[in-house]
CSV table of C-alpha atoms and ligand atoms in Angstrom, one decimal:
chain,number,residue,atom,x,y,z
H,28,UNK,CA,146.3,85.1,84.1
H,29,UNK,CA,144.0,83.9,86.9
H,30,UNK,CA,143.1,80.2,87.3
H,31,UNK,CA,140.3,79.1,89.5
H,32,UNK,CA,139.7,75.5,90.5
H,33,UNK,CA,136.5,74.1,92.0
H,34,UNK,CA,136.2,70.7,93.5
H,35,UNK,CA,134.0,69.0,96.2
H,36,UNK,CA,134.7,65.4,96.9
H,37,UNK,CA,137.7,63.2,98.0
H,38,UNK,CA,138.8,62.0,94.5
H,39,UNK,CA,138.5,65.4,92.9
H,40,UNK,CA,140.7,66.9,95.7
H,41,UNK,CA,143.3,64.1,95.3
H,42,UNK,CA,143.5,64.6,91.5
H,43,UNK,CA,143.3,68.4,91.6
H,44,UNK,CA,146.0,68.8,94.3
H,45,UNK,CA,149.0,68.2,92.0
H,46,UNK,CA,147.7,70.9,89.7
H,47,UNK,CA,147.2,73.4,92.6
H,48,UNK,CA,150.8,72.6,93.8
H,49,UNK,CA,152.2,73.1,90.3
H,50,UNK,CA,150.4,76.5,89.9
H,51,UNK,CA,151.8,77.4,93.3
H,52,UNK,CA,155.3,76.4,92.4
H,53,UNK,CA,155.1,78.6,89.2
H,54,UNK,CA,153.6,81.5,91.2
H,55,UNK,CA,150.6,81.7,88.9
H,56,UNK,CA,147.7,83.6,90.3
H,57,UNK,CA,145.1,81.1,91.5
H,58,UNK,CA,141.9,80.9,93.5
H,59,UNK,CA,140.8,77.6,95.1
H,60,UNK,CA,137.1,77.1,95.8
H,61,UNK,CA,135.6,73.9,97.4
H,62,UNK,CA,131.9,73.2,97.3
H,63,UNK,CA,132.4,70.7,100.1
H,64,UNK,CA,130.0,68.2,98.6
H,65,UNK,CA,132.0,65.9,100.9
H,66,UNK,CA,133.1,67.2,104.3
H,67,UNK,CA,135.3,65.0,106.4
H,68,UNK,CA,136.6,63.0,103.3
H,69,UNK,CA,137.5,66.2,101.6
H,70,UNK,CA,139.1,67.8,104.6
H,71,UNK,CA,141.4,64.8,105.0
H,72,UNK,CA,142.9,65.5,101.5
H,73,UNK,CA,143.1,69.3,102.0
H,74,UNK,CA,145.1,68.7,105.3
H,75,UNK,CA,147.5,66.2,103.7
H,76,UNK,CA,148.3,68.5,100.7
H,77,UNK,CA,148.2,71.6,102.9
H,78,UNK,CA,145.6,73.3,100.7
H,79,UNK,CA,143.7,76.2,102.3
H,80,UNK,CA,140.7,77.1,100.0
H,81,UNK,CA,139.9,80.7,99.4
H,82,UNK,CA,136.3,79.8,99.3
H,83,UNK,CA,134.4,77.0,101.1
H,84,UNK,CA,130.7,76.8,100.1
H,85,UNK,CA,130.2,74.2,102.8
H,86,UNK,CA,127.2,72.7,101.0
H,87,UNK,CA,127.5,69.2,102.5
H,88,UNK,CA,124.5,67.8,104.3
H,89,UNK,CA,123.7,64.3,105.5
H,90,UNK,CA,121.5,62.4,103.0
H,91,UNK,CA,122.0,65.1,100.3
H,92,UNK,CA,120.2,64.4,97.0
H,93,UNK,CA,121.7,65.0,93.6
H,94,UNK,CA,119.4,68.0,93.3
H,95,UNK,CA,120.5,69.4,96.6
H,96,UNK,CA,124.2,69.2,95.5
H,97,UNK,CA,123.5,70.7,92.1
H,98,UNK,CA,121.4,73.6,93.3
H,99,UNK,CA,123.6,74.6,96.3
H,100,UNK,CA,126.8,74.3,94.4
H,101,UNK,CA,125.4,76.3,91.4
H,102,UNK,CA,124.1,79.1,93.7
H,103,UNK,CA,127.3,79.4,95.7
H,104,UNK,CA,129.5,79.4,92.6
H,105,UNK,CA,127.6,82.1,91.0
H,106,UNK,CA,128.7,84.6,93.7
H,107,UNK,CA,132.3,83.4,93.7
H,108,UNK,CA,132.6,83.6,89.9
H,109,UNK,CA,131.0,87.0,89.9
H,110,UNK,CA,133.5,88.2,92.4
H,111,UNK,CA,136.7,86.6,91.1
H,112,UNK,CA,136.0,86.5,87.3
H,113,UNK,CA,138.9,84.1,86.6
H,114,UNK,CA,140.3,83.6,83.0
H,115,UNK,CA,139.5,79.9,83.3
H,116,UNK,CA,137.7,77.5,85.7
H,117,UNK,CA,139.3,74.1,86.2
H,118,UNK,CA,137.1,71.2,87.2
H,119,UNK,CA,138.1,67.5,87.6
H,120,UNK,CA,136.2,64.3,86.9
H,121,UNK,CA,132.6,63.4,86.9
H,122,UNK,CA,130.9,64.3,90.2
H,123,UNK,CA,127.9,66.6,90.5
H,124,UNK,CA,130.2,69.4,91.7
H,125,UNK,CA,131.9,69.1,88.3
H,126,UNK,CA,128.7,69.5,86.4
H,127,UNK,CA,127.5,72.3,88.5
H,128,UNK,CA,130.9,74.0,88.2
H,129,UNK,CA,130.8,73.8,84.4
H,130,UNK,CA,127.3,75.2,84.3
H,131,UNK,CA,128.1,78.0,86.7
H,132,UNK,CA,131.1,79.0,84.6
H,133,UNK,CA,129.2,78.7,81.3
H,134,UNK,CA,126.5,81.0,82.6
H,135,UNK,CA,129.2,83.6,83.2
H,136,UNK,CA,130.9,82.9,79.9
H,137,UNK,CA,134.1,81.9,81.7
H,138,UNK,CA,136.3,79.4,79.9
H,139,UNK,CA,136.3,75.9,81.3
H,140,UNK,CA,139.2,73.4,81.5
H,141,UNK,CA,138.0,69.8,82.1
H,142,UNK,CA,140.6,67.6,83.8
H,143,UNK,CA,140.0,63.8,83.2
H,144,UNK,CA,137.8,64.4,80.1
H,145,UNK,CA,136.6,61.8,77.6
H,146,UNK,CA,136.1,58.7,79.8
H,147,UNK,CA,132.9,56.9,78.7
H,148,UNK,CA,131.1,53.7,79.6
H,149,UNK,CA,128.3,54.5,77.0
H,150,UNK,CA,125.7,53.5,79.5
H,151,UNK,CA,124.1,56.6,80.9
H,152,UNK,CA,123.0,54.8,84.1
H,153,UNK,CA,126.4,53.2,84.9
H,154,UNK,CA,128.2,54.8,86.6
H,155,UNK,CA,125.2,56.9,87.7
H,156,UNK,CA,125.1,59.8,87.6
H,157,UNK,CA,128.8,60.2,86.6
H,158,UNK,CA,128.5,59.1,83.0
H,159,UNK,CA,126.0,61.9,82.4
H,160,UNK,CA,128.0,64.4,84.4
H,161,UNK,CA,131.0,63.8,82.4
H,162,UNK,CA,129.2,64.1,79.1
H,163,UNK,CA,127.2,67.2,80.1
H,164,UNK,CA,130.5,68.8,81.3
H,165,UNK,CA,132.2,68.0,78.0
H,166,UNK,CA,129.6,70.0,76.0
H,167,UNK,CA,130.4,73.2,78.0
H,168,UNK,CA,134.2,72.7,78.0
H,169,UNK,CA,136.8,74.7,76.1
H,170,UNK,CA,139.9,72.6,76.8
H,171,UNK,CA,139.6,68.9,77.3
H,172,UNK,CA,142.4,67.3,79.3
H,173,UNK,CA,142.2,63.6,78.4
H,174,UNK,CA,144.2,61.1,80.4
H,175,UNK,CA,144.7,58.6,77.6
H,176,UNK,CA,144.6,58.2,73.9
H,177,UNK,CA,141.3,56.2,74.0
H,178,UNK,CA,139.7,59.1,76.0
H,179,UNK,CA,140.7,61.4,73.3
H,180,UNK,CA,139.2,59.1,70.6
H,181,UNK,CA,135.9,59.1,72.5
H,182,UNK,CA,135.9,62.9,72.3
H,183,UNK,CA,136.8,63.0,68.7
H,184,UNK,CA,134.0,60.5,67.9
H,185,UNK,CA,131.6,62.8,69.6
H,186,UNK,CA,132.6,65.7,67.3
H,187,UNK,CA,134.9,67.7,69.6
H,188,UNK,CA,137.7,69.6,67.8
H,189,UNK,CA,141.1,68.0,68.0
H,190,UNK,CA,142.8,71.3,68.7
H,191,UNK,CA,141.0,71.6,72.0
H,192,UNK,CA,141.9,68.0,73.2
H,193,UNK,CA,145.1,67.3,75.0
H,194,UNK,CA,146.4,64.0,76.2
H,195,UNK,CA,148.0,64.6,79.6
H,196,UNK,CA,147.9,61.4,81.6
H,197,UNK,CA,145.9,61.3,84.9
H,198,UNK,CA,147.0,63.5,87.7
H,199,UNK,CA,146.2,60.7,90.1
H,200,UNK,CA,149.6,59.2,89.2
H,201,UNK,CA,151.2,62.5,90.1
H,202,UNK,CA,149.5,62.3,93.5
H,203,UNK,CA,150.5,58.7,94.0
H,204,UNK,CA,154.2,59.5,93.4
H,205,UNK,CA,153.9,62.2,96.2
H,206,UNK,CA,152.6,59.7,98.8
H,207,UNK,CA,153.8,56.1,98.3
H,208,UNK,CA,157.0,55.4,100.2
H,209,UNK,CA,159.0,52.2,100.5
H,210,UNK,CA,159.6,52.6,104.3
H,211,UNK,CA,156.2,53.9,105.2
H,212,UNK,CA,155.0,53.0,108.7
H,213,UNK,CA,151.3,53.1,109.6
H,214,UNK,CA,150.2,55.0,112.6
H,215,UNK,CA,147.0,53.1,113.2
H,216,UNK,CA,147.6,49.9,115.4
H,217,UNK,CA,145.2,47.8,113.3
H,218,UNK,CA,147.3,48.4,110.2
H,219,UNK,CA,150.7,48.4,112.0
H,220,UNK,CA,150.0,44.9,113.3
H,221,UNK,CA,149.3,43.3,110.0
H,222,UNK,CA,151.9,40.9,108.8
H,223,UNK,CA,152.0,41.6,105.1
H,224,UNK,CA,154.4,38.7,104.5
H,225,UNK,CA,152.1,36.1,106.0
H,226,UNK,CA,148.7,37.4,105.2
H,227,UNK,CA,147.2,38.1,101.7
H,228,UNK,CA,145.7,41.5,102.3
H,229,UNK,CA,142.6,42.2,100.2
H,230,UNK,CA,142.0,46.0,100.0
H,231,UNK,CA,138.3,46.6,99.4
H,232,UNK,CA,136.4,49.8,98.7
H,233,UNK,CA,132.8,50.2,97.5
H,234,UNK,CA,130.5,53.2,97.3
H,235,UNK,CA,128.8,53.4,93.8
H,236,UNK,CA,125.3,54.6,93.9
H,237,UNK,CA,124.2,52.1,91.2
H,238,UNK,CA,125.5,49.2,93.4
H,239,UNK,CA,124.0,50.2,96.7
H,240,UNK,CA,121.3,47.7,97.6
H,241,UNK,CA,121.1,44.1,96.4
H,242,UNK,CA,124.2,44.3,94.2
H,243,UNK,CA,126.4,45.5,97.0
H,244,UNK,CA,125.1,42.8,99.3
H,245,UNK,CA,125.8,40.1,96.7
H,246,UNK,CA,129.3,41.4,96.1
H,247,UNK,CA,130.1,41.4,99.8
H,248,UNK,CA,128.7,37.9,100.2
H,249,UNK,CA,131.0,36.7,97.4
H,250,UNK,CA,134.0,38.2,99.0
H,251,UNK,CA,133.1,36.8,102.4
H,252,UNK,CA,132.7,33.3,101.0
H,253,UNK,CA,136.1,33.3,99.3
H,254,UNK,CA,137.9,34.7,102.4
H,255,UNK,CA,136.2,32.1,104.7
H,256,UNK,CA,137.5,29.3,102.5
H,257,UNK,CA,141.1,30.2,102.7
H,258,UNK,CA,143.2,30.6,105.9
H,259,UNK,CA,145.7,33.2,104.9
H,260,UNK,CA,143.7,36.2,103.7
H,261,UNK,CA,142.2,39.2,105.4
H,262,UNK,CA,140.1,42.0,104.0
H,263,UNK,CA,140.7,45.6,104.9
H,264,UNK,CA,137.7,47.8,104.1
H,265,UNK,CA,137.9,51.5,104.8
H,266,UNK,CA,134.2,52.1,104.6
H,267,UNK,CA,132.9,55.1,102.8
H,268,UNK,CA,130.9,57.4,105.0
H,269,UNK,CA,127.6,56.9,103.2
H,270,UNK,CA,125.3,55.4,105.8
H,271,UNK,CA,123.7,53.1,103.2
H,272,UNK,CA,127.1,51.5,102.4
H,273,UNK,CA,128.0,51.2,106.1
H,274,UNK,CA,124.7,49.5,106.9
H,275,UNK,CA,125.3,46.8,104.2
H,276,UNK,CA,129.0,46.3,105.2
H,277,UNK,CA,128.2,46.0,108.9
H,278,UNK,CA,125.3,43.5,108.3
H,279,UNK,CA,127.0,41.2,105.7
H,280,UNK,CA,130.5,41.2,107.3
H,281,UNK,CA,129.3,41.0,110.9
H,282,UNK,CA,131.2,38.6,113.1
H,283,UNK,CA,134.1,37.8,110.7
H,284,UNK,CA,137.4,38.6,112.4
H,285,UNK,CA,139.4,38.4,109.1
H,286,UNK,CA,137.4,41.3,107.7
H,287,UNK,CA,138.4,44.7,109.1
H,288,UNK,CA,135.9,47.4,108.7
H,289,UNK,CA,137.7,50.7,109.4
H,290,UNK,CA,137.1,54.4,108.9
H,291,UNK,CA,138.1,56.1,105.6
H,292,UNK,CA,141.9,56.5,105.6
H,293,UNK,CA,143.8,59.6,104.8
H,294,UNK,CA,145.3,59.4,101.4
H,295,UNK,CA,148.9,58.7,102.4
H,296,UNK,CA,148.0,55.7,104.6
H,297,UNK,CA,145.6,54.5,102.0
H,298,UNK,CA,148.0,54.4,99.1
H,299,UNK,CA,150.7,52.9,101.2
H,300,UNK,CA,148.3,50.2,102.3
H,301,UNK,CA,147.5,49.6,98.6
H,302,UNK,CA,151.2,49.3,97.9
H,303,UNK,CA,151.5,46.5,100.5
H,304,UNK,CA,148.3,44.7,99.6
H,305,UNK,CA,147.9,41.5,97.6
H,306,UNK,CA,144.7,42.3,95.7
H,307,UNK,CA,142.4,45.3,95.3
H,308,UNK,CA,138.7,44.9,94.9
H,309,UNK,CA,136.8,48.1,94.1
H,310,UNK,CA,134.1,49.9,92.3
H,311,UNK,CA,136.0,53.2,92.6
H,312,UNK,CA,137.3,55.1,89.6
H,313,UNK,CA,140.5,56.3,91.2
H,314,UNK,CA,141.6,52.8,92.5
H,315,UNK,CA,141.3,51.4,89.0
H,316,UNK,CA,144.0,53.8,88.0
H,317,UNK,CA,146.2,53.6,91.1
H,318,UNK,CA,146.3,49.8,91.5
H,319,UNK,CA,147.8,49.0,88.0
H,320,UNK,CA,150.5,51.6,88.7
H,321,UNK,CA,151.4,49.7,91.8
H,322,UNK,CA,151.3,46.3,90.2
H,323,UNK,CA,148.2,45.1,92.1
H,324,UNK,CA,145.6,42.9,90.5
H,325,UNK,CA,142.2,44.7,90.6
H,326,UNK,CA,138.8,43.0,90.6
H,327,UNK,CA,136.4,45.7,89.4
H,328,UNK,CA,133.0,45.1,91.0
H,329,UNK,CA,130.9,46.9,88.4
H,330,UNK,CA,128.9,45.9,85.4
H,331,UNK,CA,130.7,48.5,83.2
H,332,UNK,CA,133.8,50.6,83.3
H,333,UNK,CA,134.8,53.8,81.7
H,334,UNK,CA,138.4,52.8,82.3
H,335,UNK,CA,139.1,49.9,79.9
H,336,UNK,CA,142.9,50.6,79.9
H,337,UNK,CA,143.6,48.6,83.0
H,338,UNK,CA,141.6,45.7,81.7
H,339,UNK,CA,143.3,45.7,78.3
H,340,UNK,CA,146.7,45.7,80.1
H,341,UNK,CA,145.6,42.6,82.1
H,342,UNK,CA,146.0,44.1,85.6
H,343,UNK,CA,142.2,44.7,86.1
H,344,UNK,CA,139.3,42.3,85.6
H,345,UNK,CA,135.7,43.4,85.3
H,346,UNK,CA,133.9,40.8,87.5
H,347,UNK,CA,130.4,42.3,87.6
H,348,UNK,CA,128.2,42.4,90.6
H,349,UNK,CA,127.0,38.8,91.0
H,350,UNK,CA,128.0,36.9,94.1
H,351,UNK,CA,129.1,33.8,92.2
H,352,UNK,CA,131.4,35.7,89.8
H,353,UNK,CA,133.0,37.7,92.6
H,354,UNK,CA,133.5,34.6,94.7
H,355,UNK,CA,135.0,32.5,91.8
H,356,UNK,CA,137.4,35.3,90.7
H,357,UNK,CA,138.6,36.2,94.1
H,358,UNK,CA,139.0,32.5,95.2
H,359,UNK,CA,141.1,31.9,92.0
H,360,UNK,CA,143.4,34.8,92.6
H,361,UNK,CA,143.9,33.7,96.2
H,362,UNK,CA,144.7,30.1,95.4
H,363,UNK,CA,146.2,30.0,91.9
H,364,UNK,CA,149.7,31.6,91.9
H,365,UNK,CA,150.1,31.5,88.1
H,366,UNK,CA,146.8,33.3,87.6
H,367,UNK,CA,147.9,35.9,90.3
H,368,UNK,CA,151.3,36.5,88.6
H,369,UNK,CA,149.6,37.0,85.2
H,370,UNK,CA,147.7,40.0,86.7
H,371,UNK,CA,150.3,41.3,89.2
H,372,UNK,CA,152.4,43.4,86.9
H,373,UNK,CA,153.0,47.1,87.1
H,374,UNK,CA,151.6,48.8,84.0
H,375,UNK,CA,150.7,52.3,83.8
H,376,UNK,CA,148.2,53.2,81.1
H,377,UNK,CA,147.2,56.3,83.1
H,378,UNK,CA,150.3,58.4,82.9
H,379,UNK,CA,153.9,59.0,84.0
H,380,UNK,CA,153.2,61.3,87.0
H,381,UNK,CA,153.8,64.5,85.0
H,382,UNK,CA,150.2,65.2,84.0
H,383,UNK,CA,149.9,68.3,86.2
H,384,UNK,CA,153.0,69.9,84.6
H,385,UNK,CA,151.6,69.3,81.2
H,386,UNK,CA,148.2,70.8,82.1
H,387,UNK,CA,149.8,73.9,83.5
H,388,UNK,CA,152.1,74.2,80.4
H,389,UNK,CA,149.0,74.2,78.2
H,390,UNK,CA,147.2,76.7,80.4
H,391,UNK,CA,150.1,79.1,80.2
H,392,UNK,CA,150.4,78.6,76.5
H,393,UNK,CA,146.7,79.2,75.9
H,394,UNK,CA,145.9,81.9,78.4
H,395,UNK,CA,148.9,84.1,78.3
H,396,UNK,CA,148.5,84.8,74.6
D,425,LIG,C1,130.3,61.2,95.3
D,425,LIG,C2,130.2,61.4,93.8
D,425,LIG,C3,130.9,60.2,93.1
D,425,LIG,C4,132.3,60.0,93.7
D,425,LIG,C5,132.3,59.8,95.2
D,425,LIG,C6,133.6,59.7,95.7
D,425,LIG,C7,128.3,62.5,92.9
D,425,LIG,C8,126.8,62.3,92.5
D,425,LIG,N1,128.8,61.4,93.4
D,425,LIG,O1,129.5,60.1,95.7
D,425,LIG,O2,131.0,60.5,91.7
D,425,LIG,O3,132.8,58.8,93.1
D,425,LIG,O4,131.7,61.0,95.7
D,425,LIG,O5,133.6,59.2,97.0
D,425,LIG,O6,128.8,63.5,92.7
D,425,LIG,N2,129.3,61.4,103.5
D,425,LIG,C9,129.7,61.9,104.7
D,425,LIG,N3,130.9,62.6,104.8
D,425,LIG,C10,131.7,62.9,103.7
D,425,LIG,C11,131.3,62.3,102.5
D,425,LIG,C12,130.1,61.6,102.4
D,425,LIG,O7,129.0,61.7,105.8
D,425,LIG,O8,132.7,63.5,103.9
D,425,LIG,C13,128.1,60.6,103.4
D,425,LIG,C14,126.8,61.4,103.6
D,425,LIG,O9,125.9,60.7,104.3
D,425,LIG,C15,126.3,61.7,102.2
D,425,LIG,C16,126.7,60.3,101.5
D,425,LIG,O10,128.0,60.0,102.1
D,425,LIG,O11,124.9,61.9,102.1
D,425,LIG,C17,126.9,60.4,100.0
D,425,LIG,O12,127.7,61.5,99.6
D,425,LIG,P1,127.6,62.1,98.1
D,425,LIG,O13,128.6,63.2,97.9
D,425,LIG,O14,126.2,62.5,97.9
D,425,LIG,O15,127.8,60.9,97.2
D,425,LIG,P2,129.0,59.8,97.1
D,425,LIG,O16,128.3,58.5,97.1
D,425,LIG,O17,130.0,60.1,98.1
D,426,LIG,N1,141.0,56.8,99.1
D,426,LIG,C1,141.5,57.3,100.3
D,426,LIG,N2,141.1,56.8,101.5
D,426,LIG,C2,140.2,55.8,101.6
D,426,LIG,C3,139.7,55.2,100.3
D,426,LIG,C4,140.1,55.8,99.1
D,426,LIG,O1,142.3,58.3,100.3
D,426,LIG,O2,139.9,55.3,102.7
D,426,LIG,C5,141.5,57.5,97.9
D,426,LIG,C6,141.9,56.5,96.8
D,426,LIG,O3,143.3,56.3,96.9
D,426,LIG,C7,141.5,57.2,95.5
D,426,LIG,C8,140.3,58.0,95.9
D,426,LIG,O4,140.3,58.1,97.3
D,426,LIG,O5,142.5,58.1,95.0
D,426,LIG,C9,139.1,57.3,95.4
D,426,LIG,O6,138.0,57.9,96.0
D,426,LIG,P1,136.5,57.3,95.9
D,426,LIG,O7,136.6,55.8,95.8
D,426,LIG,O8,135.8,57.9,97.0
D,426,LIG,O9,136.0,57.9,94.5
D,426,LIG,P2,136.1,57.5,93.0
D,426,LIG,O10,137.5,57.3,92.6
D,426,LIG,O11,135.2,56.3,92.8
D,426,LIG,O12,135.4,58.6,92.3
């Protein structure tokens, strides 16, 4: 049995790493291929998990369009699949690398295993283009690895056969278990010097394409207003490398000493920072899964989410993208302890940290027959 995985961005690498490690542990023949849709942000994860890809398509270029990513990944993967001819191609999530990977495998009639299948917002433009990527990938997939029961129900509603859908949990929880440590010490001075007892640390990340522009500006203004009105909060914002995000962050947050704009953190520092933070504010998919597991209230700065489980559990709140809503919700969490405690409870709708073991068990069962 030969298993090939393809991924290209930071979150895919984080969530694929536990599966690669599990395959390694069981000495299963595997090939790892990265498209490198991301470059630095991908390499940070590869270094941490000590993954050396067999193939690196190195497609990243500044200002890449969705078409660039699709075409270059598809073209590069054609050659690799031709050469390796794996029994199955594993892809993870909803990026353009995922869709291109599924299409490339389909063209070669290679089986596809889709990790993190079945998440839906039911708005094709939000998240954009991820909702479409995930649906398009689903159509081409043989084995759907759904993190939760509600993800499975989405797939069943769309007519996928139950025998091909497996509830596994999300491998991000596996990765989180690998990195978060009680006694973790930061290496960067900026983080080392934060007094987490005295300061309410707000961990912020934002990068969604559909928020870039006015929405992102308004969100940042709402956060800035709330922070300026209290005296014990700071914001730590590891800013995504997208220049459009960086421009808005620099402009709106300019001159505020309580708002730290820092470079993207490697995963271990990042998750340990989250574990010590007071609140998480994000439009990221992965953070909506990690923060509930760590008992951190999450304000989701999006108009829709394909991850309703955290919201249903009460740890996450969808606050939209309007300045006033972001401001009111953040100010309340910073000043109303009862409200804070209602949200700050560790719940884990996304799995028990054994998703990668389950996925590999299923692969062995299906492919070694
Ligand atoms: C991509 C995914 C998104 C995922 C996100 C995780 C698509 C369409 N989007 O969005 O689903 O949530 O990754 O972060 O697949 N850049 C660098 N170096 C890097 C990475 C990015 O400089 O290592 C900059 C470049 O200027 C690049 C821009 O960020 O043009 C955007 O990168 P891209 O991969 O196109 O989209 P993301 O917004 O990162
Ligand atoms: N992350 C990281 N360093 C950072 C910011 C995020 O390692 O500076 C991790 C985070 O823990 C999560 C993942 O990257 O697992 C989320 O990636 P991103 O927000 O880029 O993508 P999304 O989850 O929205 O697809």
